XYZ file of C-alpha atoms in Angstrom:
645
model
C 28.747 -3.459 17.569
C 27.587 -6.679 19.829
C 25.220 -5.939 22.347
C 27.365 -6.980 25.411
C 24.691 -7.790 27.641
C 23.416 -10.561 25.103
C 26.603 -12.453 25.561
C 27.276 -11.758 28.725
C 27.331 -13.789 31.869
C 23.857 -11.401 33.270
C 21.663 -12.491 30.433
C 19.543 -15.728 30.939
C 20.419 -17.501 27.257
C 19.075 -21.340 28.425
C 20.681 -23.605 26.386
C 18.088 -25.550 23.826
C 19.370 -28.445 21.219
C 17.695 -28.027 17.595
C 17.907 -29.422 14.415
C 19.722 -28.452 11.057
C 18.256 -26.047 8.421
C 17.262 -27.492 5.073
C 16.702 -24.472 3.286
C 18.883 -22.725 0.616
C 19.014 -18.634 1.645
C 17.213 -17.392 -1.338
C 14.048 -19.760 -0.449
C 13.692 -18.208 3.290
C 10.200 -16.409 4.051
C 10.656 -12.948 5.369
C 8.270 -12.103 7.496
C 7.831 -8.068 7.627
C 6.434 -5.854 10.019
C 6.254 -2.355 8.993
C 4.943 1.639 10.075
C 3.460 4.138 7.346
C 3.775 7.408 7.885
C 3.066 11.193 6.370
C 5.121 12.367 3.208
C 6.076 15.949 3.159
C 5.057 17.367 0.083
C 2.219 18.712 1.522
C 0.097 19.232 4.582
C 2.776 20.175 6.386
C 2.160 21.761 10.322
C 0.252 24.978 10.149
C -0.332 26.749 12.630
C -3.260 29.104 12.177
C -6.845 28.955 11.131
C -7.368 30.156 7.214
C -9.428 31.208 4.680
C -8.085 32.206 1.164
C -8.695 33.850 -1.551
C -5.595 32.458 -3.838
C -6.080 32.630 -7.490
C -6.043 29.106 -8.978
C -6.413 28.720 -12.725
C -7.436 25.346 -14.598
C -8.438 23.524 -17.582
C -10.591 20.727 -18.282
C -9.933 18.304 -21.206
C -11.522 15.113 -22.298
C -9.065 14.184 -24.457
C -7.865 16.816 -26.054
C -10.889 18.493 -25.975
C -11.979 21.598 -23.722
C -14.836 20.371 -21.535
C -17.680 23.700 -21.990
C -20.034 24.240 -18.585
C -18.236 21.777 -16.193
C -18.986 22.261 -12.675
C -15.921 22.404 -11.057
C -15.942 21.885 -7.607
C -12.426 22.411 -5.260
C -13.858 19.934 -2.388
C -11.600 18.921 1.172
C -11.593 15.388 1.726
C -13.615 14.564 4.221
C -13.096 13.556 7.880
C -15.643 11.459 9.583
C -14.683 8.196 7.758
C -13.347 6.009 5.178
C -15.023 7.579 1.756
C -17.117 9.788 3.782
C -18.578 12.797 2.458
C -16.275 15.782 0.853
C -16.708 19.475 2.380
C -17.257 21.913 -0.256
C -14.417 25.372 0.084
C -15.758 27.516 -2.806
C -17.496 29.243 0.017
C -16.131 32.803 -1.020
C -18.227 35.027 -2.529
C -22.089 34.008 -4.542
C -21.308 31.131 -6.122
C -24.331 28.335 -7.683
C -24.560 25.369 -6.599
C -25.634 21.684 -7.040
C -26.138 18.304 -5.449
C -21.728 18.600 -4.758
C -21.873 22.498 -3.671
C -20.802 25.431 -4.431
C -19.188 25.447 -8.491
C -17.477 27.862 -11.142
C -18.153 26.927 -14.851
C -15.628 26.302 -17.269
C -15.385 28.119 -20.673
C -15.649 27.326 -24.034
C -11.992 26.840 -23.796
C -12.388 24.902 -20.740
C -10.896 27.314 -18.587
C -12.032 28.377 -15.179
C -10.913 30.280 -12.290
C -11.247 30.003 -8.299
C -10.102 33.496 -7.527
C -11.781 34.694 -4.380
C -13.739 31.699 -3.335
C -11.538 29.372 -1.524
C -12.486 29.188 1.863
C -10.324 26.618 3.188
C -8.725 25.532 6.816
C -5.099 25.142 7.241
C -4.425 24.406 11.599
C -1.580 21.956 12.940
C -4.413 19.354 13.467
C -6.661 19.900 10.573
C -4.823 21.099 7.398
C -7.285 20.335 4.771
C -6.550 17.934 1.923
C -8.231 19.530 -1.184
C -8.696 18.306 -4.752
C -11.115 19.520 -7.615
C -13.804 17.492 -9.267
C -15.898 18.726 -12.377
C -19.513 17.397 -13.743
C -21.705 17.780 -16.276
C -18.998 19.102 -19.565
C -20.102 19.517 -22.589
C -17.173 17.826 -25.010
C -18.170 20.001 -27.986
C -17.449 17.015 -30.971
C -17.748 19.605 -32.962
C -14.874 21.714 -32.416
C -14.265 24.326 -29.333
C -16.834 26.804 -29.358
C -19.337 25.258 -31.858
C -21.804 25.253 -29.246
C -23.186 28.384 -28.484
C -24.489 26.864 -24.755
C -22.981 23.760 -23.048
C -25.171 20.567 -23.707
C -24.012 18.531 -20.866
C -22.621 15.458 -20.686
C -23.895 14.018 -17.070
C -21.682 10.926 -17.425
C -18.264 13.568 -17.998
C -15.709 13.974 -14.354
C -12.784 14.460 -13.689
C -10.360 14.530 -10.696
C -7.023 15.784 -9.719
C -5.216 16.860 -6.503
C -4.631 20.235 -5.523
C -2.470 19.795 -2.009
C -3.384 21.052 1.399
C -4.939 24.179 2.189
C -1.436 25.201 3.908
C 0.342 25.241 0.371
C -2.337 26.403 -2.260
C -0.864 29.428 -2.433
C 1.982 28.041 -4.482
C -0.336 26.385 -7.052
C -1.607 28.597 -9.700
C -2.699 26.074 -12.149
C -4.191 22.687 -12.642
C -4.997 20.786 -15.374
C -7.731 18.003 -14.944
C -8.581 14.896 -17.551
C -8.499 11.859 -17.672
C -4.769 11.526 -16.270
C -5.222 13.104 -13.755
C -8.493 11.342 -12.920
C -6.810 7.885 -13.263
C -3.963 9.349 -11.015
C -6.259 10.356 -7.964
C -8.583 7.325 -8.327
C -5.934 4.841 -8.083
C -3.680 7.025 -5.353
C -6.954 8.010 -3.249
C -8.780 4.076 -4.174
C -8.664 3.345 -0.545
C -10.187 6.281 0.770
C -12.872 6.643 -2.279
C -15.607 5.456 -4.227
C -16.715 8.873 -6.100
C -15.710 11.790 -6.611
C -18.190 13.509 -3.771
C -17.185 10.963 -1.484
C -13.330 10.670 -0.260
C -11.846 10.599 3.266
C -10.249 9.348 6.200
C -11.438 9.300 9.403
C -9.701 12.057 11.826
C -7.812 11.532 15.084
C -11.005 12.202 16.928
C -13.100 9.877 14.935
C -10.888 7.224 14.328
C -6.884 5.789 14.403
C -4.470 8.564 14.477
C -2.683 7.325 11.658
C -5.499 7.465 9.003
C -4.303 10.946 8.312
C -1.273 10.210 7.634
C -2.455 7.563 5.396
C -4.546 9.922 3.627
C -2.486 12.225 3.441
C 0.571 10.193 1.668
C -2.187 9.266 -0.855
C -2.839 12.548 -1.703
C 1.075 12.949 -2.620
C 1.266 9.468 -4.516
C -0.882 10.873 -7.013
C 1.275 14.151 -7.645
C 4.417 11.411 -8.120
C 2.941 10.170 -11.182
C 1.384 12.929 -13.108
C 2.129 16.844 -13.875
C -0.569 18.726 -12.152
C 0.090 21.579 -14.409
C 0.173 19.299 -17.535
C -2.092 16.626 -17.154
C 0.614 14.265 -18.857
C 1.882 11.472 -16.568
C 5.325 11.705 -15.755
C 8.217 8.566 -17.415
C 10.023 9.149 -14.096
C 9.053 10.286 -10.621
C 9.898 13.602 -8.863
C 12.955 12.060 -7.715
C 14.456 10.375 -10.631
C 14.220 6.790 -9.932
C 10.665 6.045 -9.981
C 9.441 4.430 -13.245
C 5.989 5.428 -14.016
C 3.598 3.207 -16.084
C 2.872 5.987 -19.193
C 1.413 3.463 -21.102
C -0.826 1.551 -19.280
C -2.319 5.264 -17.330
C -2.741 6.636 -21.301
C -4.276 3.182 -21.633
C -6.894 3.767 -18.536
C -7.398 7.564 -19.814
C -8.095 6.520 -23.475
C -10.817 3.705 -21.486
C -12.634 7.085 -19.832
C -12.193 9.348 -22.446
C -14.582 7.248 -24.984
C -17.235 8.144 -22.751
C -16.457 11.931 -21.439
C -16.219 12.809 -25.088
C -19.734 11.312 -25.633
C -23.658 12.214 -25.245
C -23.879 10.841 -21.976
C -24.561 6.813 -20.283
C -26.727 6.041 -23.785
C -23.779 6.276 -25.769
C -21.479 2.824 -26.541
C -18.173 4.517 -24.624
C -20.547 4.679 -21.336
C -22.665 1.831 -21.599
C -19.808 -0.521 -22.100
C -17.462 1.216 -19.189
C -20.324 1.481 -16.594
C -21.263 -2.524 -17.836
C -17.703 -3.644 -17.527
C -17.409 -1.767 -14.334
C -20.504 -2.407 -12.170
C -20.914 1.482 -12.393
C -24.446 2.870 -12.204
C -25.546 4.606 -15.385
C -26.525 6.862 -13.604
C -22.916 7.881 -11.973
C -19.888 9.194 -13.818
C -16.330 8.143 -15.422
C -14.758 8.973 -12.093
C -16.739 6.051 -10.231
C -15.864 3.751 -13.077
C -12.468 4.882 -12.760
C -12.415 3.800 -9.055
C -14.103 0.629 -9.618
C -11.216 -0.265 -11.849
C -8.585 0.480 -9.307
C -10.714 -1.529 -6.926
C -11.171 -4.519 -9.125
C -7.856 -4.631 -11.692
C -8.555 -8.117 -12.617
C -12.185 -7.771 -13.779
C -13.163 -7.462 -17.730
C -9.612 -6.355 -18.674
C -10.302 -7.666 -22.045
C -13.777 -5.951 -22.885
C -12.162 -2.676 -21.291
C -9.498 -2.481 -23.566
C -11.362 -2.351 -25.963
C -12.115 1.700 -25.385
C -8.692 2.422 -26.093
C -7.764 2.738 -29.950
C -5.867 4.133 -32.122
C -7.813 6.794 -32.813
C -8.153 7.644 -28.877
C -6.318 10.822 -27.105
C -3.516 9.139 -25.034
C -0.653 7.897 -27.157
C 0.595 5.076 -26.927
C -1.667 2.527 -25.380
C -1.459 -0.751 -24.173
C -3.593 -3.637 -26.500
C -2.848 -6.034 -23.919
C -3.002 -6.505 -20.321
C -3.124 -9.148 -17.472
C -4.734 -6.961 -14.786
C -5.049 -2.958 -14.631
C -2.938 -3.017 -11.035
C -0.938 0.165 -11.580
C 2.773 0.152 -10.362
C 5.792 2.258 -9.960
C 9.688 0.466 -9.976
C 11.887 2.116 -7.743
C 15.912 1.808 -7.667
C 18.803 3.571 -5.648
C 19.920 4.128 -2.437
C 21.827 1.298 -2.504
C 19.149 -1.303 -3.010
C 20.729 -4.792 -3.995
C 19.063 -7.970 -3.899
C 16.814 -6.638 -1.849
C 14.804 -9.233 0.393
C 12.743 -7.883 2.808
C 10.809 -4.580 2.967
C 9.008 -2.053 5.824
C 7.740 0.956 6.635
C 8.957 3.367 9.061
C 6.944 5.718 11.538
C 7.862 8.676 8.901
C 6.135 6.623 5.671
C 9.845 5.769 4.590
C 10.763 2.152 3.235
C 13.214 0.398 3.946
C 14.691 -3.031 2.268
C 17.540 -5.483 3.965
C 19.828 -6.428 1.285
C 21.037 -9.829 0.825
C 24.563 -8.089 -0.188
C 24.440 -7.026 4.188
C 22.908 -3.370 3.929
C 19.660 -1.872 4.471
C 18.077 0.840 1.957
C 16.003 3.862 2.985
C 13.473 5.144 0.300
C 10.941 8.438 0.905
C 7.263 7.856 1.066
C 7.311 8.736 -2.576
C 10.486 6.244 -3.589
C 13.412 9.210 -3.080
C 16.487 7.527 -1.999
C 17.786 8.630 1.437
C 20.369 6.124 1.957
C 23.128 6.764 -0.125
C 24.426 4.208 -3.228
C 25.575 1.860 -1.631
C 23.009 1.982 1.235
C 23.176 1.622 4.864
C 26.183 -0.607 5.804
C 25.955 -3.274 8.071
C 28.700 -2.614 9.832
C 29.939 -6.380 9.984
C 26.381 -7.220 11.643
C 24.465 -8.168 8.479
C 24.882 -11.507 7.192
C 22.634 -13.133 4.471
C 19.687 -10.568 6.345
C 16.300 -12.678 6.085
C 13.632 -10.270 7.716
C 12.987 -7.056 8.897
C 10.705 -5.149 11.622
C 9.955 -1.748 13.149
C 9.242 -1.149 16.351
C 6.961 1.695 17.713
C 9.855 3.762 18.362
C 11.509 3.881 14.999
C 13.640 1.346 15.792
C 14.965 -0.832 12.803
C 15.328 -4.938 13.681
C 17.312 -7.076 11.359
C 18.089 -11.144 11.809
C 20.690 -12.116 9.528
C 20.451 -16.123 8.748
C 24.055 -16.900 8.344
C 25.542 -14.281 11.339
C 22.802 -16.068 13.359
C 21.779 -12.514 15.008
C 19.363 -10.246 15.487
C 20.862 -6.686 14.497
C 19.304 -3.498 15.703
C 19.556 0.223 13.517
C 18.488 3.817 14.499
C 15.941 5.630 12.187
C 19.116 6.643 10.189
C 20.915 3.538 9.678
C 23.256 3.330 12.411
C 23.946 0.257 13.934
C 23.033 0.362 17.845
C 23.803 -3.453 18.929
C 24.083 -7.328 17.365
C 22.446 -9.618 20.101
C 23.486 -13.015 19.615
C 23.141 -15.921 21.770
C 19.475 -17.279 23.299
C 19.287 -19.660 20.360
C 19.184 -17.224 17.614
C 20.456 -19.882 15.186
C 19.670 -19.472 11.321
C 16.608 -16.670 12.345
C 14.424 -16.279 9.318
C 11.672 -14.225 10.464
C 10.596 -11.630 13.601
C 7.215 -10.141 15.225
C 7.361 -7.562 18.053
C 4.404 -8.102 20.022
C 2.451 -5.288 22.029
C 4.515 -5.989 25.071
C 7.647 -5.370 23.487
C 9.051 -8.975 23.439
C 10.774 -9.860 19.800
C 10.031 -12.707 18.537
C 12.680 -14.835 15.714
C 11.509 -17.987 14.291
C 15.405 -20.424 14.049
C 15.621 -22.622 10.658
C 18.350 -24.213 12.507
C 17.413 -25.409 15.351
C 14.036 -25.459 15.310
C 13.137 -23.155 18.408
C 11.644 -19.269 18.676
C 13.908 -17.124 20.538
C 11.752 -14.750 22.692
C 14.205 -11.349 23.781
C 12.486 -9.418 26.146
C 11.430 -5.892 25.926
C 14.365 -4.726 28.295
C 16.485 -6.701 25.602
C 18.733 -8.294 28.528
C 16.582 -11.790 28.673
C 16.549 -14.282 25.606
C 14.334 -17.084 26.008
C 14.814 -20.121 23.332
C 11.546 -22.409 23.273
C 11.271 -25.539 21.517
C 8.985 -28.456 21.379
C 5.187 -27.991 20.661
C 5.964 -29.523 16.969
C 7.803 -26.540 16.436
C 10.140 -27.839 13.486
C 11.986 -25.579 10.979
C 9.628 -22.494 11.634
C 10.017 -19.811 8.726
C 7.388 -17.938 9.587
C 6.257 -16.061 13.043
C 3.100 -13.665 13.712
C 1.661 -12.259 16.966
C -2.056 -12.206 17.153
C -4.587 -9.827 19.489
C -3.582 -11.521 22.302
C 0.156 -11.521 22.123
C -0.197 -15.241 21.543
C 2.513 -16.779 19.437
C 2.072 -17.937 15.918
C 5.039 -20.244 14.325
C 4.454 -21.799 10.866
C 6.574 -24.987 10.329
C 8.080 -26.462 7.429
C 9.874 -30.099 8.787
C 6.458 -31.042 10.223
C 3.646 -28.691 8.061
C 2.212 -27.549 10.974
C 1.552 -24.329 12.854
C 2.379 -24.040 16.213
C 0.918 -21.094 18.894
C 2.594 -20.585 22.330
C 0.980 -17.948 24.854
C 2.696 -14.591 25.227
C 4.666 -16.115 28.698
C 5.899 -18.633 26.074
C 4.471 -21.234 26.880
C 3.057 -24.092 24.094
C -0.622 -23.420 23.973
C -1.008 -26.438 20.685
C 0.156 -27.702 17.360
C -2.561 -27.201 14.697
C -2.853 -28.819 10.907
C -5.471 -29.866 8.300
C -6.766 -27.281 6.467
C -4.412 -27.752 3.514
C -1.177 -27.252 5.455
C 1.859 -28.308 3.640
C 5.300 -26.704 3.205
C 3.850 -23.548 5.326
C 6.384 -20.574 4.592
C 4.559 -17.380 5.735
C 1.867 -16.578 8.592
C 0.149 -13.534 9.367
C -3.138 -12.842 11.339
C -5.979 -11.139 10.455
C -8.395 -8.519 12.485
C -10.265 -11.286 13.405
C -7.437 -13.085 14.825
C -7.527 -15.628 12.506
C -4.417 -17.142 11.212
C -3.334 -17.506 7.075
C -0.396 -18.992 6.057
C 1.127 -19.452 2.888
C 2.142 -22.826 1.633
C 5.259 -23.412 -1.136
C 3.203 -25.591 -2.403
C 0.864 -23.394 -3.984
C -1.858 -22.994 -1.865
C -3.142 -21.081 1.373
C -4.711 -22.092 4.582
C -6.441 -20.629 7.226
C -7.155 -20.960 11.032
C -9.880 -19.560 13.818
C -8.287 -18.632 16.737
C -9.055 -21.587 18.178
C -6.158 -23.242 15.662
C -9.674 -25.142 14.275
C -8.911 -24.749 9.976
C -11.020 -23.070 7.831
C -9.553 -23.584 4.743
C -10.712 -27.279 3.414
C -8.242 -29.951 2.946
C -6.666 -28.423 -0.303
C -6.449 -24.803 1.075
C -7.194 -21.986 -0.591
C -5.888 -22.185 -4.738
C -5.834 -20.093 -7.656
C -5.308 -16.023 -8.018
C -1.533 -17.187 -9.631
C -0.451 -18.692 -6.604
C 3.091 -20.523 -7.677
C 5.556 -21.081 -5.085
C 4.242 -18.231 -2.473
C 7.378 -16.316 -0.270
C 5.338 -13.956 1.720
C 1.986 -12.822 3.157
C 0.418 -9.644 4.491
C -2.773 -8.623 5.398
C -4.565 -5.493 4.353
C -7.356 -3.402 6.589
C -10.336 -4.986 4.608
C -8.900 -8.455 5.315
C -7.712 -9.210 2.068
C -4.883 -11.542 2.146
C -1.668 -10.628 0.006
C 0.959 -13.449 -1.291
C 4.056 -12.710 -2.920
C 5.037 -15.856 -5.328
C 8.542 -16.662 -6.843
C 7.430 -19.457 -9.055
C 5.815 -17.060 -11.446
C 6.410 -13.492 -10.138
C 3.775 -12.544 -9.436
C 1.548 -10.692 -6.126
C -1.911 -13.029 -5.779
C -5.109 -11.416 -3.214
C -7.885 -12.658 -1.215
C -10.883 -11.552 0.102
C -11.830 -12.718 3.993
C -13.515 -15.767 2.820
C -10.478 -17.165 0.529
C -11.557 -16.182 -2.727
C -9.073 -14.949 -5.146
C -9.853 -11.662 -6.584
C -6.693 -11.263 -8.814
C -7.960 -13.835 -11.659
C -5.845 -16.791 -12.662
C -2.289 -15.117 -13.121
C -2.265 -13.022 -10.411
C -1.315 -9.112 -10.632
C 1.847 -9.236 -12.048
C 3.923 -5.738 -12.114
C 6.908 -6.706 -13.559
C 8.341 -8.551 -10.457
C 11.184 -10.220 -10.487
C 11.559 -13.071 -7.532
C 9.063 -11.275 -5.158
C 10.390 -12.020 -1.660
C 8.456 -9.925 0.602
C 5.693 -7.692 0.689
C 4.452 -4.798 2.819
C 1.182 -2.722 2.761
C 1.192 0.890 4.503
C -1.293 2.793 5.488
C -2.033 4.660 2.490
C -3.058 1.268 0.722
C 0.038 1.006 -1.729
C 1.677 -2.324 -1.510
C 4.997 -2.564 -1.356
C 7.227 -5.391 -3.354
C 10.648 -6.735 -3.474
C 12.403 -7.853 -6.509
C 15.263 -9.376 -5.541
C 16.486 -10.473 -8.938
C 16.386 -6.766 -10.577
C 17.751 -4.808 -7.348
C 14.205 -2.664 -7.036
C 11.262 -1.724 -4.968
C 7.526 -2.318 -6.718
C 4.521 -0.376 -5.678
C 0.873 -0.941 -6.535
C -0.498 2.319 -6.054
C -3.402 1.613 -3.959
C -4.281 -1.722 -4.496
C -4.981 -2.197 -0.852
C -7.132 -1.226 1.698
C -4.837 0.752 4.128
C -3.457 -1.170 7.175
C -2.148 -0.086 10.721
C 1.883 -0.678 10.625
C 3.513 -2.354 11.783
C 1.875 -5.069 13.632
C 3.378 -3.796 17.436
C 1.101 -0.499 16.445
C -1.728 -2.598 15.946
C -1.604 -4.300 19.169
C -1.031 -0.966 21.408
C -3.313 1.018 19.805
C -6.992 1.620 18.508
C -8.538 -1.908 18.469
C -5.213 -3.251 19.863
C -6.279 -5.941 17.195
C -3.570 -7.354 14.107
C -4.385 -5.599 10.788
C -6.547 -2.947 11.984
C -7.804 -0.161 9.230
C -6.442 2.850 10.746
């Protein structure tokens, strides 16, 4: 239904003149703005203080071979900071210990129990996240139990995720290798970097929302493996996820060569811990994280570890980058175009068929098949945000609108009028203003945040913007096509300057970093970049390389890394702060198919559309984890764009 105010007589809609749009649908930018939130699969609201005593039973394999003496250690992520120190739960009982805590030894068999020693707390504010972590197995090469005392292998860990303290009682088993270890490296990569050290900062000690980050982490990794296997799954919980078996066998068979060794002497270790900037002196699981923190870097040599004759079957004997990635279909998604994340962690993707699709946290459909319809207010949609409340905004390019959708899909009201003309992108800002950049008439409409007053404003060079973004100070960000330029008006609206240089041409895509500087992508191939001051950074070619080919989209991450989508070549490219490509020549590629828009959450997955194959791409935790979406990040915490939470 039309918002009646927008077209009535009480709503202050000056009339502006513009120009014509030159751009084919397909080619728009979408600029995205989106909310992560907590999964349920565990961690769930408790409401008392507790300390267990459940029985959980294991096994730890390198390979296929029982690990004999492991120190297995059930640890609770910790809570002061990003990869700050684990708390150790085996506090039941008389337990030895080591430099990680308290530990129970596997057996010959690689078995091991925790009954009576879990000591873990489960309140609504503090339910802890738990996972085990073993050291120091012995990988008997010659057969189980040909070694009448372990002889330790100080280079052999392992990971995998238990749940929260809340729900332990409902896992008696897990199985930990190198699966598993590959799953919670990648899943927890933004909150890690070893196995004694992963975290999040709590409400108290930092943004309420790393918690929630954490948190959905935690679950990612039990959506691609069996815990009670230690196999990864072909399909996700849900059905419609498509896991990557080959390429996590692939990683496992790259550990494995050195947990089933002597130790960091051997060739399996040296060349992992080499290829990985690991210290000899650490262990498979900090290699395994330095992969999933660097997925472009010695892919070649590190394939190498994998063979025929190693333990996961099949492998891959190529690869462009190790980026790991899960396709997701359903719930009506159809040439989807843009894509962002909800206040509950859900994702949701405007269709260019006119609906919007709803996925979990974890890539469960919750719209139905044919998704979330329109309702005659979704024409050729173009972008997407989320406001603070929940609140879904659409702008559809051809119904020249701005549509507006409850948390469940329902449409609330089409606004129309105040120069929406051809909108291809949207910001909210931190005063609750919406922002759409017009392809046809060259202006940004500014609606108020009573959503009764639209204010068109032209001029400042502004000239077929595709692109808007809302830095620290609720200043305006518009990046132009018809005149390459980037043009910033003050959060009143009014035309602060006109910027270029810095390698502008074609820009298609804008965001702004922590520092409140300003990237754009260029469909030219290339990236530029902006102080605050609109003074470029970037030098007169911009920033090249890291497979950029056409770029669509760009987001940035909580570490400052800046993510572009391409179309020419399908593939994601990323950047560090100073405009160095860290994902090699081709870029991470995924299996995309015409990547329009991106979106990172706050658990550090990054979140892909692929427009020409009707699915949802996630890099599990290829990114450091962001506030979402960019309103959040201006009313809370640093009240600065891109904050970590």
């Amino acid at each position: 239904m039309k918002n009646s105010a927008s077209v009535s007589a009480s709503v202050m809609f000056p009339a502006r003149s513009g120009l014509s749009p030159r751009l084919a649908a397909p080619a728009l930018a979408c600029m995205v703005l989106s909310l992560s939130g907590c999964s349920a699969n565990f961690g769930g609201s408790a409401a008392t203080s507790t300390a267990t005593s459940f029985s959980i039973k294991g096994i730890a394999h390198g390979g296929q071979q029982p690990l004999f003496g492991s120190h297995v250690h059930l640890l609770a992520a910790g809570t002061s900071g990003y990869a700050s120190a684990a708390t150790d739960v085996l506090t039941l009982g008389s337990l030895p210990t080591d430099l990680f805590g308290h530990y129970v030894t596997t057996d010959a068999g690689g078995n091991f129990s925790l009954a009576g020693a879990v000591n873990c707390t489960a309140t609504a504010g503090n339910d802890q996240l738990l996972y085990l972590y073993s050291t120091e197995g012995d990988p008997q090469p010659g057969g189980e139990g040909t070694d009448p005392t372990p002889v330790p292998n100080p280079s052999a860990s392992l990971l995998a995720v238990v749940g929260a303290c809340s729900t332990i009682g409902n896992i008696p088993f897990v199985y930990m290798n190198e699966v598993t270890t590959v799953a919670a490296a990648y899943a927890l990569s933004g909150f890690a970097i070893d196995g004694a050290h992963i975290g999040a900062p709590s409400a108290v000690a930092g943004h309420a929302l790393a918690g929630t980050g954490i948190t959905n982490a935690f679950n990612t990794a039990l959506n691609i493996v069996g815990q009670t296997t230690g196999q990864p799954l072909a399909t996700t919980p849900a059905g419609n996820g498509t896991v990557p078996v080959t390429e996590i066998n692939t990683l496992a068979d790259i550990l494995a060569g050195c947990v089933n060794s002597t130790g960091p002497g051997s060739s399996g270790c040296a060349t992992l811990f080499t290829d990985t900037n690991t210290s000899a002196s650490s262990d498979t699981v900090a290699a395994a994280m330095n992969i999933a923190h660097n997925p472009a870097v010695q892919v070649s040599s590190l394939l190498g570890l994998a063979n025929n004759g190693s333990p996961f079957q099949p492998f891959l004997t190529t690869a462009n980058d190790f980026t790991l990635t899960v396709s997701y279909t359903g719930g009506g998604l159809n040439q989807p175009f843009c894509v962002a994340i909800d206040g509950s962690g859900n994702v949701w993707a405007a269709n260019l068929v006119n609906s919007l699709s709803k996925l979990s946290p974890l890539g469960a459909a919750i719209s139905g098949s044919a998704g979330y319809s329109g309702a005659g207010v979704l024409n050729l949609p173009t972008s997407i945000a989320i406001d603070n409340s929940g609140t879904v905004w659409v702008t559809s390019n051809i119904g020249n609108d701005l549509a507006k959708f409850t948390s469940s899909g329902a449409v609330i009201s089409e606004i129309t009028g105040a120069g929406i003309a051809g909108p291809t992108s949207i910001a909210i800002d931190g005063l609750g203003n919406h922002w759409t950049a017009n392809l046809s008439n060259s202006t940004l409409t500014e609606l108020d945040f009573s959503e009764t007053v639209g204010i068109p404003h032209a001029g400042n060079n502004v000239n077929l913007p595709d692109g808007v973004a809302i830095d620290g100070s609720n200043n305006v960000w518009a990046a132009n096509m018809g005149s390459g330029t980037v043009s910033e008006f003050n959060s009143a609206g009014m035309a602060v300057s006109n910027y270029s240089g810095g390698g502008l041409v074609d820009p298609i895509a804008i965001a702004v970093d922590g520092s409140n500087e300003v990237w754009v992508a260029n469909g030219t191939g290339s990236v530029s970049e902006f102080n605050s001051s609109g003074v470029a950074l970037s030098g007169s070619a911009g920033y090249t390389g890291g497979g950029l080919n056409e770029p669509e989209a760009i987001a940035i991450d909580g570490a400052g890394n800046v993510w572009v989508s391409n179309i020419g070549n399908d593939v994601l490219s990323e950047f560090n702060p100073s405009g160095v490509a860290l994902s090699g020549s081709t870029g991470y590629t995924g299996g995309l198919k015409s990547p329009q828009s991106l979106a990172i959450d706050g658990a550090g997955n990054v979140w892909v559309t692929n427009t020409r194959n009707n699915a949802l791409t996630e890099f599990i935790g290829a990114a450091a984890p962001v506030v979402t979406p960019m309103q959040a990040n201006l009313t809370t915490g640093t009240k600065q764009p891109a904050q970590k939470p």
